[in-house]
Coordinates of N, CA and C in Angstrom, one line a residue:
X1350 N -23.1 -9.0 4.6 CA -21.8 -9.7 4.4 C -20.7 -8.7 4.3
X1351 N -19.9 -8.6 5.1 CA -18.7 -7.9 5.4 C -17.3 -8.4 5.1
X1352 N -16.2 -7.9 4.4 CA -15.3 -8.6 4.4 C -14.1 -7.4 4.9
X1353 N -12.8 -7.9 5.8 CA -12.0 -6.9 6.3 C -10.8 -7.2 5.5
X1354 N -10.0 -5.8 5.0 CA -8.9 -6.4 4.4 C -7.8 -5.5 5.4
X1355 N -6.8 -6.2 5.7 CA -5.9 -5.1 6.4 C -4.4 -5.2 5.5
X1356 N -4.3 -4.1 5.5 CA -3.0 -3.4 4.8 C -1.9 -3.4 5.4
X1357 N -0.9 -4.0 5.3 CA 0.5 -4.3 6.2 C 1.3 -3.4 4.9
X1358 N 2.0 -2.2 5.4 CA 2.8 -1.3 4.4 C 4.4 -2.1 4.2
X1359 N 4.9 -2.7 3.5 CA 6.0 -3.2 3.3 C 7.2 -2.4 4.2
X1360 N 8.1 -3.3 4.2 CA 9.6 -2.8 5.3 C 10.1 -1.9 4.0
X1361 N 10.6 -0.8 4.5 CA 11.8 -0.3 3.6 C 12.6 -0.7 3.3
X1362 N 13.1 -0.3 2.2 CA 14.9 -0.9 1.7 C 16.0 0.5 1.5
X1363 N 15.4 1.6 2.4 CA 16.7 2.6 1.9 C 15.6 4.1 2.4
X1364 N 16.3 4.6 2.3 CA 15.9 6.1 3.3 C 15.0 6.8 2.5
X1365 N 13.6 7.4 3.1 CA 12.5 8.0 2.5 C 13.6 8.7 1.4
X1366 N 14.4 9.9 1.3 CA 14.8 10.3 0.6 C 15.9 9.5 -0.6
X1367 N 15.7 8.5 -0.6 CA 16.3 7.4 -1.6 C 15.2 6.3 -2.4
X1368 N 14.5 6.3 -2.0 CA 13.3 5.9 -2.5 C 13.1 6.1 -4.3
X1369 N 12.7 5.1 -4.6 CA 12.6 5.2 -6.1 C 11.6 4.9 -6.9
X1370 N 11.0 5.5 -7.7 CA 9.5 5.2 -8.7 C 9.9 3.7 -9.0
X1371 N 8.8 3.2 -8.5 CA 8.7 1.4 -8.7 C 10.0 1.1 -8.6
X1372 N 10.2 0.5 -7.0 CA 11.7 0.2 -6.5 C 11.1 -1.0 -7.1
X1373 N 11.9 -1.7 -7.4 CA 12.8 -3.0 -7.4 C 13.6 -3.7 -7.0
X1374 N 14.3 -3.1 -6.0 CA 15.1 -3.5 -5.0 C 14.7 -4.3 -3.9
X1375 N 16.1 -5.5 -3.1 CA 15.1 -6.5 -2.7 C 15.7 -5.1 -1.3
X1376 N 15.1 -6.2 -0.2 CA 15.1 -5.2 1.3 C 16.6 -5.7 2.1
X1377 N 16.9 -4.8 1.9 CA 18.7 -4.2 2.7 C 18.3 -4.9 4.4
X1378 N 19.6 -4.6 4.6 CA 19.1 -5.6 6.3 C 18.5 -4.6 7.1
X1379 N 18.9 -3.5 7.0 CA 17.8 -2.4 7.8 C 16.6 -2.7 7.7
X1380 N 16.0 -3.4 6.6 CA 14.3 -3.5 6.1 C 14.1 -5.0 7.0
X1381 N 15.3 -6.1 6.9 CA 14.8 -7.0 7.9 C 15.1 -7.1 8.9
X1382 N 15.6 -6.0 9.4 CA 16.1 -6.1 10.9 C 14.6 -5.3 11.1
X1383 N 13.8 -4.2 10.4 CA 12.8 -3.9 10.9 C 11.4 -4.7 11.2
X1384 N 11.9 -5.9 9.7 CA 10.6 -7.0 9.7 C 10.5 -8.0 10.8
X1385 N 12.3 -7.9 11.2 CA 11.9 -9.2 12.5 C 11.7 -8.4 14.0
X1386 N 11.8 -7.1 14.2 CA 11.8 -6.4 15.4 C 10.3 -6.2 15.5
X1387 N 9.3 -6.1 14.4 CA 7.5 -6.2 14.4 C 7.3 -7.1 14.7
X1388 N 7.9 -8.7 14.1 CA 6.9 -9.7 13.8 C 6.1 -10.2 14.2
X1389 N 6.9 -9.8 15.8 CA 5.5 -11.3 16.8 C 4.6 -9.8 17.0
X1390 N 4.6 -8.6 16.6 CA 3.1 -8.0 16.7 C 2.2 -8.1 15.2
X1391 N 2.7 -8.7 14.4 CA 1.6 -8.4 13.1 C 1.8 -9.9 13.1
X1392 N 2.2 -11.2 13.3 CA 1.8 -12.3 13.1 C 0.7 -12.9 13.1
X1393 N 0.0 -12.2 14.1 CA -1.2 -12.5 14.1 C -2.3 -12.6 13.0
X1394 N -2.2 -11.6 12.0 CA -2.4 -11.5 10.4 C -2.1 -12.4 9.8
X1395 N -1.2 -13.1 10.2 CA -1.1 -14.8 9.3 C -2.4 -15.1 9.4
X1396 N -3.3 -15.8 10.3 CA -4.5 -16.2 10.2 C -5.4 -15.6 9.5
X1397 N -5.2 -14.5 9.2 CA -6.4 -14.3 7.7 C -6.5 -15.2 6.7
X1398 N -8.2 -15.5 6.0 CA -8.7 -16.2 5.1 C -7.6 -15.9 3.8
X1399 N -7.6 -15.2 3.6 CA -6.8 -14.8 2.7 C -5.8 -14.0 2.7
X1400 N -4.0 -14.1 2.3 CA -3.1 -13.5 2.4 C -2.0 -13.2 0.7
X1401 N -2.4 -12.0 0.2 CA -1.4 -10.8 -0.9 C -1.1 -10.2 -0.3
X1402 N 0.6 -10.0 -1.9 CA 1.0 -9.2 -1.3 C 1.5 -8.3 -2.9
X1403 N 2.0 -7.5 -2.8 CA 2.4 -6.6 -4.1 C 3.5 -7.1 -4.8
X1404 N 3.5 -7.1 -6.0 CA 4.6 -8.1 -6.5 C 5.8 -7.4 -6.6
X1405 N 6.1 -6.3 -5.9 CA 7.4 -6.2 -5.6 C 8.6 -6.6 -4.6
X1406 N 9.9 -6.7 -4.9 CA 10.7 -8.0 -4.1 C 10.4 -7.5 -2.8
X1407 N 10.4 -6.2 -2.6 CA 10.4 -5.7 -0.7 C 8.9 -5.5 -0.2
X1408 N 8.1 -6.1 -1.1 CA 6.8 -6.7 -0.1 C 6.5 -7.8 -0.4
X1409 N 7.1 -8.9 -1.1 CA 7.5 -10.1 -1.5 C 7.8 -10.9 0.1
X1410 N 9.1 -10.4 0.3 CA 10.4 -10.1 1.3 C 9.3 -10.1 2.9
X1411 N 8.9 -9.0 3.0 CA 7.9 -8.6 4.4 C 6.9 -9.2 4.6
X1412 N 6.1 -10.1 3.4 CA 5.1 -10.5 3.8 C 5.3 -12.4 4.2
X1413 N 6.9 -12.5 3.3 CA 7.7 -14.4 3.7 C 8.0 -14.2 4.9
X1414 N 9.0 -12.6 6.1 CA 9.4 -12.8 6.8 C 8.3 -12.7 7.8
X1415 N 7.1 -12.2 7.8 CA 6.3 -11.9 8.4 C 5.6 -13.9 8.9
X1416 N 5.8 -14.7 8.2 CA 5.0 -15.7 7.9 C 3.4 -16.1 7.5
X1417 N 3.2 -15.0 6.3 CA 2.3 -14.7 5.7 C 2.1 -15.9 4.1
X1418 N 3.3 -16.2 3.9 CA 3.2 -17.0 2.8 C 2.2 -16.4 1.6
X1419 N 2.4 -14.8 1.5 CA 1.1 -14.1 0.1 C 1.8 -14.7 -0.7
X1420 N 0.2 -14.4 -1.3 CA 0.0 -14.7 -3.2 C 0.5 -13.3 -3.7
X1421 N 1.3 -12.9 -4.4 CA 1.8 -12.1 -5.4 C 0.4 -11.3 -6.0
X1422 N -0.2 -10.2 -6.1 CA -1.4 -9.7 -6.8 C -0.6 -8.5 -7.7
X1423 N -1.1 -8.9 -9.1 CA -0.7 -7.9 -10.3 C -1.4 -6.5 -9.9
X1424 N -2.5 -6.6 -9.2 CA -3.3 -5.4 -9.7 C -2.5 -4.8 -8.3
X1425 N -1.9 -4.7 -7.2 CA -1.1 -4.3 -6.5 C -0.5 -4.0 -6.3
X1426 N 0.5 -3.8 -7.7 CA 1.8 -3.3 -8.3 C 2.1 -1.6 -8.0
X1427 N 3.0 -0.8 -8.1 CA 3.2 0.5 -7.9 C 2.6 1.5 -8.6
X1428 N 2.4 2.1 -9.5 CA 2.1 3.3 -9.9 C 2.8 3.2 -11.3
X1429 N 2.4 2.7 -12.3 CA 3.4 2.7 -13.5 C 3.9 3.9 -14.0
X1430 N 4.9 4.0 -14.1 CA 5.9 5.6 -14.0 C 6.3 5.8 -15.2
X1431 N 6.6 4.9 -16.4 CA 7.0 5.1 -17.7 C 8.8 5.3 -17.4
X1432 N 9.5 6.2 -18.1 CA 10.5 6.7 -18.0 C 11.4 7.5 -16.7
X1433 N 10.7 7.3 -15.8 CA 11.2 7.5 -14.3 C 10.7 6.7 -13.4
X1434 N 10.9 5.4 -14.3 CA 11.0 4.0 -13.2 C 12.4 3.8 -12.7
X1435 N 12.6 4.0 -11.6 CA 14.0 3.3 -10.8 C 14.7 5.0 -10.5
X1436 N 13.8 6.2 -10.8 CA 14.1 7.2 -10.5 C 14.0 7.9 -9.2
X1437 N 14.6 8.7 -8.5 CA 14.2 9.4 -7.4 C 13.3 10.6 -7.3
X1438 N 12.2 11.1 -6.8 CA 11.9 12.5 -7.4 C 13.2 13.7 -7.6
X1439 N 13.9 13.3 -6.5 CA 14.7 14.4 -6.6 C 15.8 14.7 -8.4
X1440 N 16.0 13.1 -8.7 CA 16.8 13.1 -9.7 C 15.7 13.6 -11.0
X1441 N 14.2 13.2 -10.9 CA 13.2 13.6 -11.6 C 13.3 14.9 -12.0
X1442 N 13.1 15.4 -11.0 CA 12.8 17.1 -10.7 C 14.0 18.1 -11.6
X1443 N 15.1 17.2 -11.3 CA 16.4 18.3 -11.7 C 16.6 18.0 -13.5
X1444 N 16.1 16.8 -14.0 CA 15.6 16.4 -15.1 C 14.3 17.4 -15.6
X1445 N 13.1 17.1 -14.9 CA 11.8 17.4 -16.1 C 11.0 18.3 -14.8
X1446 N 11.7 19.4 -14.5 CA 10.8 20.4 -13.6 C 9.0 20.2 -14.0
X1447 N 9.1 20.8 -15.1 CA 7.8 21.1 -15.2 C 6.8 20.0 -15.4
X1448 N 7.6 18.9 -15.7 CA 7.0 17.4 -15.8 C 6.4 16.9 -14.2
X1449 N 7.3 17.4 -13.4 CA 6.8 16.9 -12.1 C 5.7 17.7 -11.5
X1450 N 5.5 18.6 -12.2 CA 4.9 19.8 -11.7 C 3.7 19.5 -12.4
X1451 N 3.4 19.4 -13.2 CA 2.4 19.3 -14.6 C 1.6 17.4 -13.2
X1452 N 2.6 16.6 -13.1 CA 2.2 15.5 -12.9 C 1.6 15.4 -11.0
X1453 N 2.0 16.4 -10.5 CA 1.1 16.9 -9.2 C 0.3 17.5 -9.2
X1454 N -0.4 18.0 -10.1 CA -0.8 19.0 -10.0 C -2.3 18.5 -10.7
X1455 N -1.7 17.5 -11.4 CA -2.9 16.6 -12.7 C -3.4 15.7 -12.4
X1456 N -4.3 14.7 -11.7 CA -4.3 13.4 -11.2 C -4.9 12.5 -12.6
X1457 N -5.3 13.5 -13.6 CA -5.0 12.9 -15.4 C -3.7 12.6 -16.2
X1458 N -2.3 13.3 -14.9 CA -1.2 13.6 -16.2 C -0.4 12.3 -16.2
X1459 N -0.2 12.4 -17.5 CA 1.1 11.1 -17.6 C 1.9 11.1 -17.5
X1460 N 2.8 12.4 -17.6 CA 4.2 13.2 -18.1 C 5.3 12.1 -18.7
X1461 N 5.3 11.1 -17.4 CA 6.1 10.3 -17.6 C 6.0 8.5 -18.7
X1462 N 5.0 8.9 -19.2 CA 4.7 8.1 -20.1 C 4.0 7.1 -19.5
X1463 N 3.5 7.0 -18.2 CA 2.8 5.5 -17.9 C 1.9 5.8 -17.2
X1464 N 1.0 5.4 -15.9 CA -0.3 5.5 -15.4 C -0.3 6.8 -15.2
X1465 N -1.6 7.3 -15.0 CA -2.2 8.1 -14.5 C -2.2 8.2 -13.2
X1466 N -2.3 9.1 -12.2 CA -2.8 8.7 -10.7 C -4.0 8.3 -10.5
X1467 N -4.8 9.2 -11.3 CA -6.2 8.4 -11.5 C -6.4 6.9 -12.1
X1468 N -5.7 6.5 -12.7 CA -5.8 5.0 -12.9 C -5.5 4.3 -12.0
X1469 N -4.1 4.9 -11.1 CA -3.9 3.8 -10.4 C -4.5 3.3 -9.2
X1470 N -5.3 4.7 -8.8 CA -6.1 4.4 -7.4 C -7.5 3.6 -7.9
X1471 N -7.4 3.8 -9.3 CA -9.0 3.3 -9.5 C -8.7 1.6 -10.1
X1472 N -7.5 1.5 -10.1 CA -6.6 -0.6 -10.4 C -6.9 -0.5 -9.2
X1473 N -6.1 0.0 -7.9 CA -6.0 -0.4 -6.7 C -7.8 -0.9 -6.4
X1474 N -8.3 0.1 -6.7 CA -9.9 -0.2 -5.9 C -10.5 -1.1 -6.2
X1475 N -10.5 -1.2 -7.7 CA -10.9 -2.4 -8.5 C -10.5 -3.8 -7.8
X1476 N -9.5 -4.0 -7.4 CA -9.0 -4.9 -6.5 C -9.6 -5.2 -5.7
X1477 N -9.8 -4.4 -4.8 CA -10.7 -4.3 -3.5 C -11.9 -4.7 -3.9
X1478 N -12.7 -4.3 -4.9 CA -13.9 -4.6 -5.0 C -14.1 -5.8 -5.6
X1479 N -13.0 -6.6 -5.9 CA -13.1 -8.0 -6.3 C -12.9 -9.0 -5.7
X1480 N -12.5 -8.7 -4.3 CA -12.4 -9.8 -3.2 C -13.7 -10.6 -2.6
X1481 N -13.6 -11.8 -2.2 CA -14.8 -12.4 -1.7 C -15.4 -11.7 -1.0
X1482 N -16.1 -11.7 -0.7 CA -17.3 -11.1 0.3 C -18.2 -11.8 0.8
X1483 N -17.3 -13.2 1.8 CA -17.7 -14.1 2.6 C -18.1 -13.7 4.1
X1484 N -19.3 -14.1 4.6 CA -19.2 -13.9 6.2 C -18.2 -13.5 6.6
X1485 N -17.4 -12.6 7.1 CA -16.2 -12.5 8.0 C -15.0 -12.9 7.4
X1486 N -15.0 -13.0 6.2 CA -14.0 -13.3 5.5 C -12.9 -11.9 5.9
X1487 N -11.6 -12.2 6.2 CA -9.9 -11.6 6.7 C -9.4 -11.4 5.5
X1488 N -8.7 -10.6 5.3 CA -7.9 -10.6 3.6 C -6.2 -9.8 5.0
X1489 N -5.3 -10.1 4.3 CA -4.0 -9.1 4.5 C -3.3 -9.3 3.3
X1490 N -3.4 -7.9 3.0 CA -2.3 -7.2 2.1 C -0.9 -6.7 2.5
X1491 N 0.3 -7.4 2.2 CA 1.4 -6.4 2.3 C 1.5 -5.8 1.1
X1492 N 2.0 -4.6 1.2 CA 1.7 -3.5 -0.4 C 3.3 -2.4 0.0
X1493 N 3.6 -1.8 -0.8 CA 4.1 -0.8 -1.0 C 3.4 0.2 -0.3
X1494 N 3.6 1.4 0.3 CA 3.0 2.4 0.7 C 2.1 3.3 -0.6
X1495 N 2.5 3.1 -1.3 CA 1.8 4.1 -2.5 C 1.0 3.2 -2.7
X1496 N 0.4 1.8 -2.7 CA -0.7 1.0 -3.3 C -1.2 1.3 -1.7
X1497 N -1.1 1.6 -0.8 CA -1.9 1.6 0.6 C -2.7 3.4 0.4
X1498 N -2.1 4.2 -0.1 CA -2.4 5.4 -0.3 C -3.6 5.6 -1.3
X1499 N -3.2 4.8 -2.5 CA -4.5 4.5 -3.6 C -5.6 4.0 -3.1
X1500 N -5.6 2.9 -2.2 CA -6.7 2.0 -1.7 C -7.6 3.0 -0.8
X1501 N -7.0 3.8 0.2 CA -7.3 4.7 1.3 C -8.4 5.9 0.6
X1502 N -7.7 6.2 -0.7 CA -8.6 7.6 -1.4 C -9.3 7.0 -1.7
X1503 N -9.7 5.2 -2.3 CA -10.6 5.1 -3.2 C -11.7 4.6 -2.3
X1504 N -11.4 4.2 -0.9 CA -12.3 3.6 0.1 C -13.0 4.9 0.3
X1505 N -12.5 6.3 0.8 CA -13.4 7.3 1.3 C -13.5 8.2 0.3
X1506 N -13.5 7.2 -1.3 CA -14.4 8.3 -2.1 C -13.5 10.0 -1.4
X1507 N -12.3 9.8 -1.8 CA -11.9 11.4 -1.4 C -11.4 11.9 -3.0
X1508 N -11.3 13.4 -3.1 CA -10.4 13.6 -3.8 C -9.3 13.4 -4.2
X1509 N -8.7 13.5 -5.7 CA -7.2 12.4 -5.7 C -6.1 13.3 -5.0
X1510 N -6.0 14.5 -4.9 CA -5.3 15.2 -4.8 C -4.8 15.3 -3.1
X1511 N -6.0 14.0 -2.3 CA -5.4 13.7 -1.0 C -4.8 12.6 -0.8
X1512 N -4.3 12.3 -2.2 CA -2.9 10.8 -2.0 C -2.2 11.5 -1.7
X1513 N -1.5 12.5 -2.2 CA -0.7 13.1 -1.4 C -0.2 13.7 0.1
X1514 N -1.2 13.6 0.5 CA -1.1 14.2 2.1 C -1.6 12.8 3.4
X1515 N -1.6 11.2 2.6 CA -1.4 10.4 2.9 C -0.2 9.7 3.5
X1516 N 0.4 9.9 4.9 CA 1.7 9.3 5.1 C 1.8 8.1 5.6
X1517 N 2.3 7.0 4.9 CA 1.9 5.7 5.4 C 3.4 4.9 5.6
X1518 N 3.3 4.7 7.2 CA 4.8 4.3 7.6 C 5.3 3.0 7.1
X1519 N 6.7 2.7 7.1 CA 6.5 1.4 7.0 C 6.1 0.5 8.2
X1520 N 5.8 -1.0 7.7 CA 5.2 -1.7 8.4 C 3.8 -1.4 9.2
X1521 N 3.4 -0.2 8.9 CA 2.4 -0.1 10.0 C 0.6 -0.5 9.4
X1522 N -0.1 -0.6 10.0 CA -1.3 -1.2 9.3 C -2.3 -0.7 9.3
X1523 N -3.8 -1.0 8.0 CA -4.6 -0.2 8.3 C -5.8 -1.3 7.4
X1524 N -7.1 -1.4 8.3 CA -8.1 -1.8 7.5 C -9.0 -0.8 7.3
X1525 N -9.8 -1.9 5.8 CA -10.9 -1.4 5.9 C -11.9 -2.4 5.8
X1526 N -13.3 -1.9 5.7 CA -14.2 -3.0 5.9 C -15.3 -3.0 5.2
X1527 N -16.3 -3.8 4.4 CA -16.8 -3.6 3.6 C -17.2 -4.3 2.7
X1528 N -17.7 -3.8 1.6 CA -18.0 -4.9 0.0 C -17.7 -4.2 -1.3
X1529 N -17.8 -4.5 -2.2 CA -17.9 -3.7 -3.9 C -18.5 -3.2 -3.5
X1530 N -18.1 -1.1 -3.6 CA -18.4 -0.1 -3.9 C -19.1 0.4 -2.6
X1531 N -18.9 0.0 -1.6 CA -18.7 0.9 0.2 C -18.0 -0.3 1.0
X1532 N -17.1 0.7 1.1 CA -16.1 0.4 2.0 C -16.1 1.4 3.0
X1533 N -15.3 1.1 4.2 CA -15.2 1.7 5.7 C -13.5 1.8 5.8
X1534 N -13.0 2.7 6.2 CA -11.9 3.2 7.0 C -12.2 2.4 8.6
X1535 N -11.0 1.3 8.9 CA -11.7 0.8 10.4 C -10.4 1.4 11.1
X1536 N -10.2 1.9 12.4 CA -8.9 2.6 12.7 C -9.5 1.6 14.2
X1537 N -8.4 1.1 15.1 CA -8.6 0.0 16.1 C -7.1 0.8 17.4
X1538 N -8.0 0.5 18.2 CA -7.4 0.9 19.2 C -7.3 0.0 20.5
X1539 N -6.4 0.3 22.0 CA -6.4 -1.1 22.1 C -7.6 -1.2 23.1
X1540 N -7.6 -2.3 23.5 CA -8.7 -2.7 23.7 C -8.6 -2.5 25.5
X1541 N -9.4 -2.0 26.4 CA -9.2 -1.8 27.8 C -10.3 -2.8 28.2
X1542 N -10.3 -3.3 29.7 CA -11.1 -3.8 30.7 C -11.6 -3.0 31.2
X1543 N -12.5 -2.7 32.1 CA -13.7 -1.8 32.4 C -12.8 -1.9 33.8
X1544 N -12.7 -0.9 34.5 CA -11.7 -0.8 35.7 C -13.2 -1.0 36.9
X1545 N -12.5 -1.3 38.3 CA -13.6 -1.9 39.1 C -13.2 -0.6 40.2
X1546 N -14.7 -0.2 40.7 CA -14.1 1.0 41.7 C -14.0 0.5 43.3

């Protein structure tokens, strides 16, 4: 019994370098002008058995314009940050050097008073491993890029210290495939006819 979940990375709402620990912001028209310039290629993802999305407003936002109609999932949330929630790293950095430093370096550190990285990839998984695991059962997630990043290390059992070297664009997608406690990385390509000589 197999179940596929595919990962739709939410629209942006503002420029990688503006980006903020657990945005809260809804999505600026740049994020829907990018949700409606995809849509008729990921609508297709409506038809999964099942459709979440991250309870934040700009994957809230990407997964209504998408016509996904998700359920909101708590465990899909961002990375709890503590005291540089709504912060930028950059504004972080010029604040608590060694905090950011201490918190890359640590996939135990809290600096900031709230999750771990290690916690959050292992909430993210937890999730994963709680989904039906019906015949052919479809799941689509729209998520934040950092909850697509957590899901990815926890699927191939990687080290934590390769969330970071995970770049996951917006809007773009990724399954995996699987049950509680093996999962598969599925990467899809398109699909050719066998040419006639």
């Amino acid at each position: 019994m197999a179940l596929r979940v595919t990962f739709v990375a939410a629209a942006g709402s503002s420029s990688v370098l503006a980006e903020r620990f657990e945005d809260d912001r809804p999505l600026d028209q740049a994020g829907w002008n990018e949700v409606q310039r995809v849509a008729h290629e990921l609508l297709p993802l409506a038809a999964a058995d099942l459709r979440y999305c991250s309870p934040s407003p700009r994957s809230r936002a990407t997964g209504e314009g998408l016509g996904y109609a998700p359920l909101a999932q708590l465990a899909l949330r961002d990375c709890g940050m503590g005291r540089w929630r709504g912060l930028t790293l950059g504004e972080v950095m010029a604040r608590e050097p060694g905090a950011v430093d201490a918190w890359l370096a640590d996939p135990r550190a809290t600096p900031h008073g709230g999750e771990s990285l290690l916690d959050f990839i292992g909430r993210v998984g937890g999730w994963l491993d709680t989904r039906p695991a019906d015949e052919d059962c479809t799941v689509v997630a729209v998520a934040v890029p950092s909850v697509i990043r957590a899901a990815l290390v926890y699927v191939l059992r990687a080290p934590p210290a390769t969330y970071w070297s995970i770049d996951v664009r917006s809007l773009s997608t990724i399954s995996v495939t699987g049950r509680a406690g093996r999962w598969s990385l599925r990467l899809e390509g398109v699909t050719t006819q066998p040419t006639r000589a």
